[in-house]
Coordinates of C-alpha atoms in Angstrom, one line a residue:
M1 CA -4.1 11.0 31.3
M2 CA -6.3 12.1 28.2
R3 CA -4.6 9.1 26.3
H4 CA -5.7 6.7 28.9
R5 CA -8.9 8.5 30.1
K6 CA -11.0 5.1 29.4
L7 CA -8.6 3.2 31.8
I8 CA -9.2 5.7 34.5
V9 CA -12.9 5.6 34.0
V10 CA -12.8 1.7 34.2
A11 CA -10.5 2.1 37.5
A12 CA -12.9 4.6 39.1
A13 CA -16.0 2.6 38.2
G14 CA -14.4 -0.6 39.1
A15 CA -13.4 0.6 42.6
L16 CA -16.9 1.8 43.3
A17 CA -18.5 -1.6 42.1
G18 CA -16.1 -3.4 44.4
A19 CA -16.7 -1.2 47.2
A20 CA -20.5 -1.8 46.7
W21 CA -19.9 -5.5 46.7
M22 CA -18.1 -5.4 50.0
L23 CA -21.2 -3.5 51.5
K24 CA -23.9 -5.7 49.8
G25 CA -26.9 -5.7 51.8
S26 CA -26.5 -2.1 53.1
P27 CA -28.3 1.0 51.6
A28 CA -24.9 2.0 50.2
Y29 CA -25.0 -1.0 47.8
D30 CA -27.2 0.5 45.2
V31 CA -25.9 3.9 45.5
L32 CA -22.3 3.0 44.8
M33 CA -23.3 0.5 41.9
T34 CA -25.6 3.5 40.5
L35 CA -22.3 5.7 40.8
A36 CA -20.3 3.1 39.1
A37 CA -22.8 2.8 36.2
V38 CA -23.1 6.6 35.8
I39 CA -19.0 7.1 35.8
A40 CA -18.7 4.4 33.1
G41 CA -21.8 5.2 31.3
F42 CA -21.4 8.9 30.8
P43 CA -18.8 8.6 28.0
I44 CA -21.0 6.0 26.3
A45 CA -24.2 8.1 26.7
R46 CA -22.2 11.1 25.0
L47 CA -21.2 8.9 22.1
A48 CA -24.9 7.8 21.7
W49 CA -26.2 11.4 22.0
D50 CA -23.6 12.5 19.2
G51 CA -24.9 9.7 17.2
L52 CA -28.6 10.7 17.5
R53 CA -27.8 14.3 16.7
N54 CA -26.3 12.8 13.4
R55 CA -29.5 10.7 12.9
A56 CA -27.3 7.5 13.5
F57 CA -28.5 4.6 15.6
T58 CA -25.3 3.5 17.2
I59 CA -24.0 0.5 19.3
P60 CA -23.5 2.9 22.4
L61 CA -27.3 3.9 22.0
L62 CA -28.0 0.1 22.9
V63 CA -25.7 0.2 26.0
T64 CA -27.2 3.4 27.3
V65 CA -30.8 2.4 27.0
A66 CA -29.9 -1.0 28.6
A67 CA -28.0 0.6 31.6
L68 CA -30.8 3.3 32.2
G69 CA -33.4 0.4 32.2
A70 CA -31.5 -1.8 34.6
I71 CA -31.1 1.3 36.9
W72 CA -35.0 1.9 36.6
I73 CA -35.8 -1.6 37.8
R74 CA -33.2 -1.2 40.5
E75 CA -30.6 -3.9 38.9
T76 CA -27.7 -1.7 39.7
W77 CA -25.2 -4.3 39.5
E78 CA -26.3 -5.1 35.9
A79 CA -26.1 -1.5 35.0
A80 CA -22.6 -1.2 36.4
A81 CA -21.5 -4.4 34.9
V82 CA -22.8 -3.5 31.3
T83 CA -21.2 -0.1 31.1
L84 CA -17.9 -1.4 32.8
L85 CA -17.5 -4.0 30.4
Y86 CA -18.3 -2.0 27.4
V87 CA -15.7 0.8 28.4
L88 CA -13.1 -1.9 29.2
G89 CA -13.7 -3.4 25.8
S90 CA -13.5 0.0 23.9
Y91 CA -10.0 0.7 25.9
L92 CA -8.8 -2.6 24.8
E93 CA -9.9 -2.0 21.2
D94 CA -8.1 1.4 21.2
L95 CA -5.1 -0.2 22.6
T96 CA -4.7 -2.6 19.9
L97 CA -5.6 -0.2 17.2
E98 CA -2.9 2.1 18.4
R99 CA -0.5 -0.8 18.2
T100 CA -1.4 -1.6 14.8
R101 CA -0.8 1.9 13.6
A102 CA 2.8 1.8 14.9
A103 CA 4.1 1.1 11.5
L104 CA 2.7 4.7 10.4
R105 CA 3.8 6.5 13.5
S106 CA 7.1 5.1 13.2
L107 CA 7.4 6.3 9.6
I108 CA 6.5 9.7 10.8
D109 CA 9.0 9.7 13.5
L110 CA 11.8 8.8 11.0
R111 CA 11.0 12.0 8.7
P112 CA 13.8 14.0 8.0
R113 CA 13.8 17.2 10.0
T114 CA 16.7 19.3 8.9
A115 CA 19.1 19.6 5.9
R116 CA 22.6 21.0 5.3
I117 CA 22.6 22.9 2.1
K118 CA 25.8 24.2 0.3
R119 CA 25.2 27.9 -0.4
G120 CA 28.2 29.4 -2.1
D121 CA 31.0 28.6 0.4
D122 CA 28.8 28.3 3.4
L123 CA 27.1 25.3 4.8
V124 CA 23.5 26.1 6.1
E125 CA 21.3 24.0 8.0
V126 CA 17.6 24.6 7.2
A127 CA 14.1 22.6 7.7
A128 CA 14.0 19.6 5.4
D129 CA 10.9 21.0 3.8
E130 CA 12.7 24.3 2.8
V131 CA 15.1 22.7 0.3
A132 CA 14.6 23.6 -3.0
A133 CA 15.0 21.5 -6.2
G134 CA 18.5 22.0 -7.7
E135 CA 20.3 22.7 -4.4
T136 CA 23.2 20.5 -3.2
V137 CA 22.5 18.6 0.1
V138 CA 25.4 17.5 2.2
V139 CA 24.7 14.1 4.1
R140 CA 27.1 13.4 7.0
P141 CA 27.3 10.1 9.0
G142 CA 24.1 9.6 11.0
D143 CA 22.0 12.1 9.0
R144 CA 18.8 11.2 7.2
V145 CA 18.9 12.1 3.6
P146 CA 16.1 14.9 3.4
V147 CA 15.6 14.8 -0.5
D148 CA 15.2 12.5 -3.5
G149 CA 18.2 13.2 -5.8
Q150 CA 21.5 12.0 -7.3
V151 CA 24.9 11.8 -5.7
T152 CA 27.3 14.1 -7.2
A153 CA 30.2 13.6 -4.6
G154 CA 31.5 11.3 -2.0
R155 CA 30.6 7.7 -1.0
A156 CA 28.5 6.4 1.8
A157 CA 26.5 3.2 3.2
L158 CA 22.9 4.0 3.4
D159 CA 20.2 2.2 5.8
T160 CA 17.1 2.2 3.6
A161 CA 15.1 -0.2 5.9
A162 CA 12.4 2.3 6.8
L163 CA 11.5 2.6 3.1
T164 CA 12.4 -0.9 1.4
G165 CA 12.5 -3.3 4.4
E166 CA 16.1 -4.1 3.3
P167 CA 18.4 -5.1 6.4
L168 CA 21.6 -4.5 4.6
P169 CA 22.9 -1.0 3.9
A170 CA 23.3 0.1 0.3
E171 CA 26.6 1.6 -1.1
V172 CA 26.1 4.7 -3.1
G173 CA 28.7 7.0 -4.9
P174 CA 28.6 9.6 -7.7
G175 CA 25.9 9.1 -10.3
D176 CA 23.6 6.8 -7.9
R177 CA 20.1 8.0 -6.8
V178 CA 19.1 8.2 -3.2
L179 CA 15.8 8.6 -1.4
S180 CA 14.7 10.6 1.3
G181 CA 14.5 8.9 4.6
S182 CA 17.6 6.8 4.2
V183 CA 20.1 7.0 7.0
S184 CA 23.8 7.6 6.4
Q185 CA 25.9 4.9 8.5
G186 CA 29.2 6.1 7.2
G187 CA 30.8 8.5 4.6
Y188 CA 30.2 11.7 3.2
L189 CA 27.8 12.6 0.4
E190 CA 26.8 15.5 -1.6
V191 CA 23.3 15.3 -3.3
L192 CA 21.8 17.2 -6.1
A193 CA 18.1 17.7 -5.0
E194 CA 15.6 16.4 -7.5
R195 CA 12.4 15.9 -5.4
V196 CA 11.8 17.9 -2.3
G197 CA 9.3 18.4 0.6
A198 CA 6.0 16.8 0.0
D199 CA 7.2 15.2 -3.5
T200 CA 9.8 13.2 -1.9
T201 CA 9.5 9.2 -1.8
F202 CA 9.4 9.2 1.9
S203 CA 6.8 11.9 2.2
R204 CA 4.6 10.2 -0.4
L205 CA 4.9 6.9 1.5
I206 CA 3.7 8.3 4.6
Y207 CA 0.8 9.9 3.0
L208 CA -0.2 6.7 1.0
V209 CA 0.3 4.3 4.2
A210 CA -1.9 6.8 6.0
E211 CA -4.5 6.9 3.1
A212 CA -4.5 3.0 2.8
Q213 CA -5.4 2.6 6.4
E214 CA -8.4 5.1 6.1
Q215 CA -9.9 3.2 2.9
K216 CA -12.3 0.6 3.6
P217 CA -12.8 -2.8 1.8
K218 CA -16.4 -3.8 0.8
V219 CA -16.9 -5.8 3.8
Q220 CA -16.1 -3.2 6.3
R221 CA -18.3 -0.6 4.3
F222 CA -21.2 -3.1 4.4
L223 CA -20.8 -3.6 8.2
D224 CA -20.7 0.3 8.7
R225 CA -24.2 0.4 6.8
F226 CA -25.3 -2.8 8.6
A227 CA -25.1 -0.9 12.1
Q228 CA -27.3 1.9 10.8
W229 CA -30.5 -0.6 10.5
Y230 CA -29.2 -3.2 13.2
T231 CA -29.4 -1.0 16.2
P232 CA -33.1 0.2 15.5
T233 CA -33.9 -3.4 14.7
V234 CA -32.7 -4.8 18.0
I235 CA -34.3 -2.1 19.9
A236 CA -37.8 -2.6 18.4
T237 CA -37.3 -6.6 18.9
A238 CA -36.5 -5.8 22.6
V239 CA -39.7 -3.8 22.9
A240 CA -41.6 -6.4 21.2
L241 CA -40.2 -8.9 23.6
F242 CA -41.2 -6.8 26.7
L243 CA -44.7 -6.5 25.1
F244 CA -45.0 -10.1 24.8
T245 CA -43.4 -11.4 27.8
R246 CA -43.8 -8.5 30.2
D247 CA -40.4 -9.4 31.5
V248 CA -38.2 -6.1 31.6
E249 CA -34.9 -7.9 32.6
L250 CA -35.2 -10.2 29.5
A251 CA -35.9 -7.4 27.2
L252 CA -32.9 -5.3 28.7
T253 CA -30.6 -8.5 28.4
F254 CA -31.8 -9.0 24.9
L255 CA -31.0 -5.3 24.2
V256 CA -27.2 -5.4 25.5
I257 CA -26.4 -8.9 24.2
G258 CA -27.3 -7.6 20.7
C259 CA -24.5 -5.2 20.6
P260 CA -22.5 -6.5 17.6
G261 CA -19.3 -5.2 19.2
A262 CA -17.1 -7.9 17.8
L263 CA -18.7 -7.3 14.2
V264 CA -17.8 -3.7 14.3
V265 CA -14.1 -4.4 15.0
A266 CA -13.9 -7.4 12.7
A267 CA -12.6 -5.5 9.7
P268 CA -10.6 -2.5 10.7
V269 CA -8.3 -4.2 13.2
A270 CA -7.2 -6.9 10.5
V271 CA -6.9 -4.4 7.8
V272 CA -4.8 -1.9 9.7
A273 CA -2.5 -4.7 11.3
G274 CA -1.9 -6.3 7.8
L275 CA -1.3 -3.0 6.0
G276 CA 1.2 -2.0 8.7
N277 CA 3.0 -5.3 8.5
A278 CA 3.2 -4.9 4.6
A279 CA 4.6 -1.4 4.9
R280 CA 7.3 -2.5 7.2
R281 CA 8.3 -4.9 4.6
G282 CA 8.5 -2.5 1.8
I283 CA 5.2 -3.5 0.1
L284 CA 3.0 -0.5 0.1
I285 CA -0.8 -1.7 -0.5
K286 CA -3.1 1.2 -1.1
G287 CA -5.7 -0.4 1.0
G288 CA -9.4 -0.6 1.0
E289 CA -11.2 -2.4 -1.8
R290 CA -7.8 -3.3 -3.5
L291 CA -7.2 -5.9 -0.7
E292 CA -10.2 -7.8 -2.0
R293 CA -9.1 -7.5 -5.6
I294 CA -5.4 -8.6 -4.9
G295 CA -6.6 -11.6 -3.3
K296 CA -8.6 -12.8 -6.3
V297 CA -5.9 -12.3 -8.8
D298 CA -5.5 -15.5 -11.0
L299 CA -3.3 -14.0 -14.1
V300 CA -0.3 -11.8 -13.6
T301 CA 1.2 -9.9 -16.8
L302 CA 4.7 -8.6 -16.6
D303 CA 6.7 -6.1 -18.3
K304 CA 10.2 -7.1 -19.4
T305 CA 12.8 -4.2 -19.1
G306 CA 13.3 -3.4 -15.4
T307 CA 10.8 -5.7 -14.2
L308 CA 12.0 -9.3 -15.1
T309 CA 15.4 -8.0 -16.0
Q310 CA 17.6 -5.9 -13.7
G311 CA 16.7 -2.6 -15.1
R312 CA 20.4 -1.7 -15.8
P313 CA 20.8 -2.5 -19.4
Q314 CA 24.2 -2.2 -21.0
V315 CA 25.1 -1.2 -24.6
T316 CA 26.8 -4.5 -25.9
S317 CA 27.1 -3.6 -29.8
V318 CA 27.3 -0.6 -31.8
V319 CA 26.8 -0.8 -35.6
P320 CA 27.0 2.5 -37.7
F321 CA 25.3 2.7 -41.1
G322 CA 25.8 5.0 -44.0
G323 CA 29.1 6.4 -43.4
H324 CA 28.8 7.1 -39.8
D325 CA 31.2 6.0 -37.2
T326 CA 30.9 5.0 -33.6
T327 CA 31.5 8.3 -32.1
S328 CA 29.2 10.3 -34.3
L329 CA 26.4 7.5 -34.0
L330 CA 26.8 7.7 -30.2
T331 CA 26.6 11.5 -30.1
L332 CA 23.3 11.3 -32.2
A333 CA 21.9 8.8 -29.8
A334 CA 23.0 10.5 -26.7
T335 CA 21.5 13.8 -28.0
A336 CA 18.1 12.4 -28.6
E337 CA 17.9 10.4 -25.4
Q338 CA 19.4 13.1 -22.9
R339 CA 15.8 14.0 -21.8
S340 CA 14.3 10.4 -21.5
E341 CA 13.7 8.7 -18.2
H342 CA 13.6 5.1 -20.2
H343 CA 16.1 2.3 -18.9
L344 CA 17.6 2.1 -22.4
A345 CA 18.2 5.8 -22.7
A346 CA 20.1 5.7 -19.3
A347 CA 22.3 2.7 -20.8
I348 CA 23.0 4.8 -24.0
L349 CA 24.0 7.9 -21.9
T350 CA 26.0 5.9 -19.6
Y351 CA 28.0 4.2 -22.5
A352 CA 28.4 7.6 -24.2
K353 CA 29.9 9.2 -21.1
E354 CA 32.2 6.0 -20.6
L355 CA 33.6 6.7 -24.1
G356 CA 33.8 10.6 -23.6
V357 CA 31.1 11.4 -25.9
A358 CA 28.9 14.3 -25.0
P359 CA 25.4 15.0 -26.4
S360 CA 24.7 18.0 -28.5
P361 CA 22.1 20.9 -27.5
V362 CA 18.4 20.0 -28.4
G363 CA 15.8 22.4 -29.6
E364 CA 12.5 20.6 -29.7
W365 CA 12.2 17.0 -28.0
R366 CA 9.3 14.6 -27.6
L367 CA 9.0 11.2 -26.4
D368 CA 6.5 8.7 -28.2
P369 CA 5.8 6.0 -25.6
G370 CA 6.6 2.7 -26.6
L371 CA 8.4 3.8 -29.8
G372 CA 11.3 6.3 -29.0
A373 CA 12.5 9.7 -29.0
V374 CA 12.6 12.5 -31.4
A375 CA 15.0 15.6 -31.2
L376 CA 15.4 18.6 -33.4
T377 CA 19.2 19.7 -33.8
E378 CA 21.2 21.9 -35.9
R379 CA 22.1 18.8 -37.8
G380 CA 18.3 18.0 -38.3
E381 CA 15.9 15.5 -36.8
I382 CA 17.2 12.6 -34.7
L383 CA 15.2 9.5 -34.1
V384 CA 16.1 6.8 -31.5
G385 CA 13.8 3.9 -31.0
N386 CA 12.5 0.6 -32.4
R387 CA 11.8 -0.5 -36.0
R388 CA 8.1 0.7 -35.6
H389 CA 9.3 4.3 -34.6
L390 CA 11.6 4.8 -37.8
T391 CA 8.6 3.4 -39.9
A392 CA 6.1 5.6 -38.5
N393 CA 8.4 8.6 -39.3
G394 CA 9.1 7.5 -42.9
V395 CA 12.5 6.1 -42.4
A396 CA 13.2 2.8 -44.6
L397 CA 15.9 0.3 -43.8
A398 CA 17.9 -1.4 -46.6
P399 CA 18.0 -5.1 -46.9
A400 CA 21.8 -5.3 -45.6
E401 CA 20.7 -3.2 -42.5
E402 CA 17.7 -5.5 -41.9
A403 CA 20.2 -8.3 -42.0
V404 CA 22.3 -6.8 -39.3
I405 CA 19.3 -6.1 -37.1
A406 CA 18.2 -9.6 -37.3
A407 CA 21.5 -11.0 -36.3
A408 CA 21.4 -8.6 -33.3
E409 CA 17.9 -9.5 -32.1
A410 CA 18.7 -13.3 -32.6
R411 CA 21.4 -12.7 -30.1
G412 CA 18.8 -11.6 -27.6
E413 CA 19.8 -8.0 -27.7
T414 CA 17.4 -5.1 -27.5
I415 CA 17.8 -2.8 -30.8
A416 CA 17.8 0.8 -30.5
L417 CA 18.0 2.3 -34.2
V418 CA 19.1 5.8 -34.8
A419 CA 18.3 8.0 -37.8
L420 CA 19.3 11.5 -38.9
G421 CA 17.4 13.4 -41.4
G422 CA 15.2 10.6 -42.4
R423 CA 18.0 8.1 -43.2
P424 CA 19.3 5.3 -40.9
A425 CA 22.7 6.1 -38.9
G426 CA 23.1 2.7 -37.3
L427 CA 22.0 0.8 -34.1
L428 CA 22.9 0.2 -30.7
G429 CA 22.5 -3.5 -29.2
I430 CA 21.5 -3.3 -25.7
S431 CA 21.3 -6.3 -23.0
D432 CA 19.8 -6.4 -19.7
P433 CA 20.6 -9.3 -17.3
V434 CA 17.7 -11.3 -15.9
R435 CA 17.0 -10.6 -12.3
P436 CA 18.3 -13.7 -10.3
E437 CA 15.0 -13.8 -8.3
A438 CA 12.7 -13.7 -11.2
R439 CA 12.3 -17.4 -11.5
A440 CA 11.8 -18.1 -7.8
M441 CA 9.1 -15.0 -7.9
L442 CA 7.2 -16.9 -10.7
G443 CA 7.3 -20.2 -8.9
A444 CA 6.0 -18.4 -5.7
L445 CA 3.3 -16.6 -7.8
R446 CA 1.9 -20.3 -8.6
R447 CA 2.0 -21.3 -5.2
A448 CA 0.0 -18.1 -4.3
G449 CA -2.7 -19.1 -6.5
V450 CA -1.8 -17.4 -9.8
R451 CA -2.7 -19.8 -12.6
R452 CA -1.2 -18.1 -15.5
T453 CA 1.7 -15.6 -16.4
V454 CA 1.8 -13.5 -19.5
M455 CA 4.8 -11.3 -20.8
L456 CA 3.8 -7.9 -22.3
T457 CA 6.8 -6.2 -23.7
G458 CA 7.5 -3.4 -26.4
D459 CA 10.7 -5.4 -27.1
H460 CA 11.3 -7.4 -30.1
A461 CA 10.1 -11.0 -30.0
A462 CA 13.5 -12.8 -29.9
A463 CA 14.7 -11.2 -26.9
A464 CA 11.3 -11.6 -25.1
R465 CA 11.1 -15.2 -25.9
Q466 CA 14.7 -15.9 -24.8
V467 CA 13.8 -14.4 -21.4
A468 CA 10.4 -16.1 -21.2
T469 CA 11.9 -19.5 -21.9
A470 CA 14.7 -18.9 -19.4
L471 CA 11.9 -18.3 -16.6
G472 CA 9.3 -20.3 -17.6
I473 CA 6.5 -17.7 -18.4
D474 CA 3.6 -19.2 -19.9
E475 CA 2.9 -16.5 -22.9
V476 CA 4.8 -13.8 -24.6
R477 CA 3.4 -10.9 -26.5
A478 CA 6.2 -8.7 -27.9
G479 CA 6.3 -5.6 -29.8
L480 CA 3.6 -3.9 -28.1
S481 CA 2.9 -0.3 -27.9
P482 CA 1.3 1.1 -24.6
A483 CA -2.1 1.0 -26.5
D484 CA -1.3 -2.7 -27.4
K485 CA -0.6 -3.6 -23.9
V486 CA -4.0 -1.9 -22.7
A487 CA -5.8 -4.0 -25.4
A488 CA -3.9 -7.2 -24.2
V489 CA -5.1 -6.5 -20.5
R490 CA -8.7 -5.9 -21.6
E491 CA -8.6 -9.2 -23.7
L492 CA -7.4 -11.2 -20.8
Q493 CA -10.0 -9.6 -18.5
A494 CA -12.6 -10.4 -21.1
R495 CA -11.7 -14.2 -20.8
G496 CA -12.7 -13.9 -17.2
H497 CA -9.4 -13.5 -15.5
V498 CA -8.7 -11.1 -12.7
V499 CA -5.3 -9.5 -13.9
A500 CA -2.5 -8.0 -12.1
M501 CA 0.0 -5.9 -14.1
I502 CA 3.6 -5.5 -12.8
G503 CA 5.5 -2.6 -14.5
D504 CA 7.8 0.3 -13.9
G505 CA 8.1 2.5 -16.9
I506 CA 5.9 5.5 -18.2
N507 CA 4.9 3.2 -21.1
D508 CA 3.5 0.8 -18.6
A509 CA 1.1 3.4 -16.9
P510 CA -1.9 3.0 -19.2
A511 CA -1.8 -0.8 -18.7
L512 CA -1.2 -0.6 -15.1
A513 CA -4.2 1.8 -15.0
T514 CA -6.5 -0.7 -16.9
A515 CA -5.4 -3.9 -14.9
D516 CA -7.8 -5.1 -12.0
V517 CA -4.4 -4.8 -9.8
A518 CA -1.3 -2.6 -10.7
I519 CA 1.9 -3.3 -9.0
A520 CA 4.8 -0.9 -9.6
M521 CA 8.5 -1.4 -8.8
G522 CA 9.0 1.7 -6.7
G523 CA 12.7 1.9 -6.5
S524 CA 13.3 2.1 -10.2
G525 CA 9.9 2.9 -11.3
T526 CA 8.8 6.3 -12.8
Q527 CA 6.4 8.4 -10.9
A528 CA 3.5 7.8 -13.5
A529 CA 3.9 4.0 -12.8
I530 CA 3.9 4.4 -9.1
E531 CA 1.0 6.9 -9.0
V532 CA -1.4 4.5 -10.7
A533 CA -0.4 1.4 -8.7
D534 CA -2.4 -0.5 -6.2
V535 CA 0.8 -2.0 -4.9
T536 CA 4.2 -0.5 -4.7
L537 CA 7.3 -2.5 -4.2
M538 CA 9.6 0.1 -2.5
S539 CA 12.7 -2.3 -2.8
D540 CA 12.2 -3.5 -6.3
R541 CA 12.4 -7.1 -5.0
L542 CA 10.3 -9.3 -7.2
E543 CA 9.6 -12.0 -4.4
R544 CA 7.7 -9.0 -2.7
V545 CA 5.0 -9.6 -5.4
P546 CA 3.8 -13.2 -4.3
E547 CA 4.2 -11.8 -0.8
A548 CA 1.8 -8.9 -1.5
I549 CA -0.8 -11.5 -3.0
A550 CA -0.6 -14.0 -0.2
L551 CA -0.7 -11.2 2.4
S552 CA -3.8 -9.7 0.9
R553 CA -5.5 -13.0 0.8
R554 CA -4.6 -13.7 4.6
I555 CA -6.0 -10.3 5.6
M556 CA -9.2 -11.0 3.9
A557 CA -9.3 -14.6 5.5
V558 CA -8.9 -12.9 8.9
V559 CA -11.5 -10.4 8.3
R560 CA -13.9 -13.4 7.3
Q561 CA -13.0 -15.4 10.2
N562 CA -13.5 -12.5 12.6
V563 CA -17.0 -11.7 10.7
A564 CA -17.9 -15.3 11.1
L565 CA -17.1 -15.5 14.7
A566 CA -18.9 -12.2 15.6
V567 CA -22.1 -13.3 13.9
A568 CA -22.2 -16.7 15.6
V569 CA -21.5 -15.2 19.1
V570 CA -24.4 -12.8 18.7
L571 CA -26.7 -15.4 17.5
L572 CA -26.0 -18.0 20.0
L573 CA -26.2 -15.4 22.9
L574 CA -29.5 -14.0 21.6
A575 CA -30.7 -17.5 21.2
G576 CA -29.8 -18.1 24.8
V577 CA -31.2 -15.1 26.1
V578 CA -34.9 -15.8 24.5
T579 CA -34.5 -19.4 26.1
R580 CA -33.7 -17.9 29.4
R581 CA -30.3 -19.7 29.3
V582 CA -28.0 -16.3 29.1
F583 CA -28.5 -13.5 31.6
L584 CA -27.2 -9.9 31.3
S585 CA -23.8 -9.9 33.2
G586 CA -22.6 -13.4 31.9
G587 CA -24.0 -12.6 28.3
M588 CA -21.9 -9.4 28.4
L589 CA -18.9 -10.9 29.6
V590 CA -18.9 -13.4 26.7
H591 CA -19.7 -10.6 24.4
E592 CA -16.7 -8.7 25.5
A593 CA -14.6 -11.9 25.4
S594 CA -15.5 -12.3 21.7
V595 CA -14.4 -8.7 21.0
I596 CA -11.1 -9.5 22.5
I597 CA -10.8 -12.7 20.6
V598 CA -11.5 -10.7 17.2
I599 CA -8.8 -8.2 18.2
L600 CA -6.3 -10.8 19.0
N601 CA -7.0 -12.7 15.8
G602 CA -6.4 -9.5 13.8
M603 CA -3.1 -8.8 15.7
R604 CA -1.8 -12.1 14.4
L605 CA -1.2 -10.0 11.0
L606 CA 1.4 -7.7 12.6
R607 CA 3.6 -10.8 12.4
S608 CA 5.7 -11.7 9.3

């Protein structure tokens, strides 16, 4: 009953008004109409009083004053009609907003509640929030994965639709990473918990969707401020109209018709519906002002590895230097990269594991973003990274070694150079296949209004140009450090472009933060990249990028349509009141009809 109390108020007041009409001409008519106005008007008056206590002149204040005035001049039907129509419109608005929030509510309903944990030889069921990092979680058919982690045993098909919008299940096995909220459709898994509780991808998704729906775009913030001075202006104008014409009914009609109900709901309905639609498709837009910025993007910058490529690089060549062999070179590389999150590090570690090569223990370790990794071991300092990394640490390359590097780069391989104790130890050539959907995504970007694409990559120029030529990217800037990427983004912004940056690695985070719009590849992206992003693609599908831009533009277009319609209706009705062509009940009916049209227009965004 609490959920539908507005409908109950409308039904009760409507019944009284209907009974009054049947007794028109009798003394009971005015009594019943007044009771109908009081029942429908009470919740409106309470909202008006709450606003006044907070020194806010609200729309309910206009309706309350108009209803009291109508009763005072014994126009009880007008008072009942005004309050009834307002409460009915408010109920329909609540009903619509409730529906547009269905995406968030369905996400919350899908939240994992319990988890099965292996503790010794026992299998214990606990609340999902009680799982600790490092524990092993067992997932059986029908279970929701309660943590983000890595599969250590078993195989299963996981439904990830709630997270990524992907309709087909994903097959996972040992070594694969799984996300909380995925549902096992069959099989058995043991998962080593890495991120738990509020840190899981699913919990963060719920939080970010809720936060996005609460944030307001500039136009909505303007409309909120507009209501603060609009209400007293309408009241003052109505008073002036009465003083000038001595027509109470005209002044009251002006007061009621001036309520900008459609204007108030013009933005929030469209924004919430659009963001809910995006979330169901695996596109997480962080809402508010970002919507307007996304819609204005005309230049997109892209990282290469993990963004335009599949993010699953493979070691394709191993060339030792200086007396090292393949095994010793791989041992050095795996030792330095064992703590790194980078895609190239994962390729090196996977290749070493396949050949049975294990990394050595590491003392001190550090990551130089955009350059490589440094590890201190018993054998000395190990460097793994690009040419600039070795140069920065005083490691010189011989002409013969330079020739080997140039040949590998000419083949389009990304080079990971390895050094031990200040001397080159060899190189690993790594290739990463281009995403099959990358070319189609670039074409869709142009159709969405993006005029130029620029690749910003830390990779060497030959590999970058090979990918750019295959995909039709307009400009390539290779060999960039994180600082260089930031400088490149700022240079493009200085030329007047609204720049979107697509990236996924920790070295992309500074450029993502600098760009006007940051788009992170959520499935393979690092936490740092996802946290600074305005848009996160939960499924890592590149075609979602132009969809996000197109949907943002569509949301803002609907907001502008709603605002234009609301303003036009108010102006036309007020003109009709002043010229005595529009009267209270008819004007209120048109007013509420405009509110419903605005709501329905916003609800179109719930569809794909």
